[in-house]
Amino acid sequence: AALAVGTLAAAALQGCRGFRESSASVGDDICWGTKKKVCDILQEEWGICMWNWRYGNIDGNSQKLCIRTDCSGLNPTACDLHEEMCTWASDTGDGRASCVARKKWPVSFPTELCFGKRLAACSQQDGCLFDNVTHLPDGYVNADAGKDGGNVSCIPQNCSGLNRPACDLHPERCMWRADSDSDLACRPVDDEPGALARGGGG
């Protein structure tokens, strides 16, 4: 019995080590691996990243502590590591399992292009379109406007830069492709997967 308990304990310890070693984020070139100072700026200025301070330095480094506010790109082990902020969903509406944020905070990076503009300003901005969101659904967080969807209605015409919660607010225009690079996963509904290249337009 003692041997069996010891074996189970050893297996559990090995599992914990494997858990930490295998944490990863796919397609996130903005937040994952970023140092705290930069992560804080990206969080305060644009809301695209967040720092999970609760864990301190994991495995002697901080490369796993800065994640996207929508948790996209995190693999199951990384998603579990940030369980206070993220959760693993077996089906997020697109038939795929992926990591999603517990609180949906719609953001766009960079925000100054379209996001936050009202109808008049949006109409005058090249590359933007106004897709009216009258009211934010339950589960969404928007400290600047409460449940008012007006400041998340102006979006890039090619949907580029919208995080998952923002992308999901515009189902007639945009679609989240979970099989894509997290930084470019929001794309026009009529866009074929792979049509957009990093840094390109739509």
GROMACS .gro file of C-alpha atoms in nm:
model
  202
    1ALA     CA    1   0.000   0.000   0.000
    2ALA     CA    2   0.283   0.235   0.092
    3LEU     CA    3   0.453   0.164  -0.240
    4ALA     CA    4   0.133   0.237  -0.428
    5VAL     CA    5   0.089   0.569  -0.247
    6GLY     CA    6   0.451   0.659  -0.321
    7THR     CA    7   0.404   0.574  -0.686
    8LEU     CA    8   0.092   0.790  -0.709
    9ALA     CA    9   0.269   1.079  -0.535
   10ALA     CA   10   0.561   1.054  -0.774
   11ALA     CA   11   0.324   1.047  -1.070
   12ALA     CA   12   0.138   1.351  -0.938
   13LEU     CA   13   0.464   1.541  -0.891
   14GLN     CA   14   0.573   1.453  -1.240
   15GLY     CA   15   0.234   1.566  -1.366
   16CYS     CA   16   0.281   1.905  -1.198
   17ARG     CA   17   0.623   1.942  -1.357
   18GLY     CA   18   0.483   1.847  -1.694
   19PHE     CA   19   0.198   2.092  -1.645
   20ARG     CA   20   0.435   2.381  -1.599
   21GLU     CA   21   0.671   2.281  -1.877
   22SER     CA   22   0.394   2.240  -2.133
   23SER     CA   23   0.213   2.571  -2.075
   24ALA     CA   24   0.206   2.760  -2.401
   25SER     CA   25   0.021   3.020  -2.604
   26VAL     CA   26  -0.026   2.984  -2.977
   27GLY     CA   27  -0.027   3.285  -3.208
   28ASP     CA   28   0.000   3.551  -2.939
   29ASP     CA   29   0.294   3.774  -3.031
   30ILE     CA   30   0.170   4.069  -2.825
   31CYS     CA   31   0.131   3.949  -2.463
   32TRP     CA   32   0.280   3.602  -2.407
   33GLY     CA   33   0.641   3.624  -2.292
   34THR     CA   34   0.621   3.999  -2.230
   35LYS     CA   35   0.788   4.146  -1.921
   36LYS     CA   36   0.571   4.297  -1.650
   37LYS     CA   37   0.648   4.662  -1.726
   38VAL     CA   38   0.548   4.624  -2.091
   39CYS     CA   39   0.251   4.405  -2.001
   40ASP     CA   40   0.126   4.672  -1.760
   41ILE     CA   41   0.146   4.937  -2.033
   42LEU     CA   42  -0.043   4.715  -2.278
   43GLN     CA   43  -0.305   4.656  -2.008
   44GLU     CA   44  -0.344   5.017  -1.895
   45GLU     CA   45  -0.327   5.185  -2.237
   46TRP     CA   46  -0.505   4.933  -2.460
   47GLY     CA   47  -0.653   4.658  -2.240
   48ILE     CA   48  -0.517   4.388  -2.472
   49CYS     CA   49  -0.304   4.210  -2.209
   50MET     CA   50  -0.324   4.132  -1.838
   51TRP     CA   51  -0.064   4.028  -1.582
   52ASN     CA   52  -0.152   3.738  -1.353
   53TRP     CA   53   0.037   3.857  -1.047
   54ARG     CA   54  -0.099   3.580  -0.822
   55TYR     CA   55   0.158   3.327  -0.938
   56GLY     CA   56   0.478   3.526  -0.897
   57ASN     CA   57   0.758   3.384  -1.108
   58ILE     CA   58   0.672   3.044  -1.250
   59ASP     CA   59   0.968   2.810  -1.296
   60GLY     CA   60   1.200   3.101  -1.219
   61ASN     CA   61   1.079   3.327  -1.498
   62SER     CA   62   0.781   3.542  -1.586
   63GLN     CA   63   0.720   3.443  -1.947
   64LYS     CA   64   0.387   3.275  -1.865
   65LEU     CA   65   0.233   3.557  -1.662
   66CYS     CA   66   0.130   3.805  -1.931
   67ILE     CA   67  -0.171   3.679  -2.127
   68ARG     CA   68  -0.436   3.822  -2.356
   69THR     CA   69  -0.745   3.959  -2.181
   70ASP     CA   70  -0.956   3.722  -2.390
   71CYS     CA   71  -0.729   3.426  -2.296
   72SER     CA   72  -0.718   3.317  -2.660
   73GLY     CA   73  -0.421   3.114  -2.774
   74LEU     CA   74  -0.361   2.948  -2.438
   75ASN     CA   75  -0.337   2.570  -2.451
   76PRO     CA   76  -0.528   2.365  -2.188
   77THR     CA   77  -0.245   2.362  -1.935
   78ALA     CA   78  -0.180   2.735  -1.964
   79CYS     CA   79  -0.555   2.797  -1.944
   80ASP     CA   80  -0.573   2.597  -1.620
   81LEU     CA   81  -0.274   2.786  -1.485
   82HIS     CA   82  -0.474   3.109  -1.517
   83GLU     CA   83  -0.801   2.957  -1.398
   84GLU     CA   84  -0.909   3.268  -1.204
   85MET     CA   85  -0.917   3.462  -1.531
   86CYS     CA   86  -0.970   3.194  -1.794
   87THR     CA   87  -1.163   2.873  -1.850
   88TRP     CA   88  -1.138   2.591  -2.104
   89ALA     CA   89  -1.454   2.563  -2.312
   90SER     CA   90  -1.523   2.243  -2.503
   91ASP     CA   91  -1.729   2.430  -2.761
   92THR     CA   92  -1.717   2.809  -2.793
   93GLY     CA   93  -1.977   2.828  -3.070
   94ASP     CA   94  -1.746   2.749  -3.359
   95GLY     CA   95  -1.724   2.376  -3.292
   96ARG     CA   96  -1.380   2.403  -3.138
   97ALA     CA   97  -1.245   2.376  -2.785
   98SER     CA   98  -1.045   2.676  -2.670
   99CYS     CA   99  -0.951   2.894  -2.377
  100VAL     CA  100  -1.186   3.187  -2.312
  101ALA     CA  101  -1.198   3.466  -2.056
  102ARG     CA  102  -1.434   3.438  -1.762
  103LYS     CA  103  -1.514   3.810  -1.802
  104LYS     CA  104  -1.554   3.933  -2.158
  105TRP     CA  105  -1.371   4.260  -2.209
  106PRO     CA  106  -1.398   4.380  -2.572
  107VAL     CA  107  -1.084   4.553  -2.696
  108SER     CA  108  -0.910   4.631  -3.021
  109PHE     CA  109  -0.538   4.677  -3.077
  110PRO     CA  110  -0.446   4.941  -3.171
  111THR     CA  111  -0.760   5.111  -3.040
  112GLU     CA  112  -0.707   5.456  -3.187
  113LEU     CA  113  -0.787   5.343  -3.543
  114CYS     CA  114  -1.161   5.274  -3.499
  115PHE     CA  115  -1.263   5.138  -3.160
  116GLY     CA  116  -1.421   5.392  -2.931
  117LYS     CA  117  -1.541   5.626  -3.206
  118ARG     CA  118  -1.908   5.716  -3.229
  119LEU     CA  119  -2.104   5.718  -3.556
  120ALA     CA  120  -1.999   6.058  -3.693
  121ALA     CA  121  -1.628   6.014  -3.623
  122CYS     CA  122  -1.634   5.652  -3.737
  123SER     CA  123  -1.790   5.745  -4.071
  124GLN     CA  124  -1.504   5.986  -4.140
  125GLN     CA  125  -1.226   5.744  -4.050
  126ASP     CA  126  -1.074   5.550  -4.340
  127GLY     CA  127  -1.076   5.176  -4.288
  128CYS     CA  128  -1.352   5.181  -4.027
  129LEU     CA  129  -1.720   5.094  -4.032
  130PHE     CA  130  -1.999   5.145  -3.779
  131ASP     CA  131  -2.180   4.825  -3.685
  132ASN     CA  132  -2.415   4.937  -3.411
  133VAL     CA  133  -2.407   4.755  -3.076
  134THR     CA  134  -2.690   4.896  -2.867
  135HIS     CA  135  -2.635   4.699  -2.550
  136LEU     CA  136  -2.356   4.477  -2.423
  137PRO     CA  137  -2.473   4.122  -2.343
  138ASP     CA  138  -2.448   3.968  -1.998
  139GLY     CA  139  -2.096   3.864  -1.908
  140TYR     CA  140  -1.937   4.162  -2.082
  141VAL     CA  141  -1.733   4.420  -1.894
  142ASN     CA  142  -1.680   4.775  -2.015
  143ALA     CA  143  -1.564   5.010  -1.743
  144ASP     CA  144  -1.588   5.317  -1.965
  145ALA     CA  145  -1.949   5.279  -2.072
  146GLY     CA  146  -2.125   5.021  -1.857
  147LYS     CA  147  -2.366   4.831  -2.081
  148ASP     CA  148  -2.367   5.095  -2.355
  149GLY     CA  149  -2.235   4.938  -2.672
  150GLY     CA  150  -2.175   5.265  -2.854
  151ASN     CA  151  -1.801   5.274  -2.798
  152VAL     CA  152  -1.751   4.920  -2.931
  153SER     CA  153  -1.955   4.976  -3.249
  154CYS     CA  154  -1.683   5.128  -3.467
  155ILE     CA  155  -1.456   4.853  -3.595
  156PRO     CA  156  -1.193   4.799  -3.866
  157GLN     CA  157  -1.349   4.703  -4.198
  158ASN     CA  158  -1.133   4.390  -4.204
  159CYS     CA  159  -1.206   4.314  -3.833
  160SER     CA  160  -0.832   4.298  -3.771
  161GLY     CA  161  -0.719   4.358  -3.412
  162LEU     CA  162  -1.049   4.277  -3.243
  163ASN     CA  163  -1.013   4.035  -2.955
  164ARG     CA  164  -1.260   3.751  -2.920
  165PRO     CA  165  -1.528   3.931  -2.713
  166ALA     CA  166  -1.518   4.229  -2.950
  167CYS     CA  167  -1.528   4.002  -3.253
  168ASP     CA  168  -1.829   3.814  -3.118
  169LEU     CA  169  -2.022   4.141  -3.083
  170HIS     CA  170  -2.025   4.178  -3.463
  171PRO     CA  171  -2.148   3.841  -3.599
  172GLU     CA  172  -2.283   3.993  -3.922
  173ARG     CA  173  -1.944   4.141  -4.006
  174CYS     CA  174  -1.678   3.939  -3.826
  175MET     CA  175  -1.603   3.579  -3.734
  176TRP     CA  176  -1.352   3.436  -3.488
  177ARG     CA  177  -1.144   3.160  -3.643
  178ALA     CA  178  -1.002   2.961  -3.354
  179ASP     CA  179  -0.769   2.769  -3.584
  180SER     CA  180  -0.590   3.093  -3.668
  181ASP     CA  181  -0.317   3.305  -3.514
  182SER     CA  182  -0.474   3.462  -3.202
  183ASP     CA  183  -0.360   3.808  -3.306
  184LEU     CA  184  -0.538   3.776  -3.643
  185ALA     CA  185  -0.821   3.535  -3.561
  186CYS     CA  186  -1.099   3.792  -3.606
  187ARG     CA  187  -1.174   3.815  -3.976
  188PRO     CA  188  -1.457   3.924  -4.208
  189VAL     CA  189  -1.732   3.664  -4.234
  190ASP     CA  190  -1.674   3.632  -4.608
  191ASP     CA  191  -1.297   3.596  -4.574
  192GLU     CA  192  -1.148   3.256  -4.641
  193PRO     CA  193  -0.917   3.118  -4.368
  194GLY     CA  194  -0.561   3.220  -4.434
  195ALA     CA  195  -0.650   3.510  -4.661
  196LEU     CA  196  -0.503   3.771  -4.430
  197ALA     CA  197  -0.131   3.789  -4.375
  198ARG     CA  198   0.024   3.943  -4.064
  199GLY     CA  199   0.035   4.316  -4.112
  200GLY     CA  200  -0.185   4.303  -4.423
  201GLY     CA  201  -0.522   4.454  -4.493
  202GLY     CA  202  -0.854   4.302  -4.583
   0.00000   0.00000   0.00000
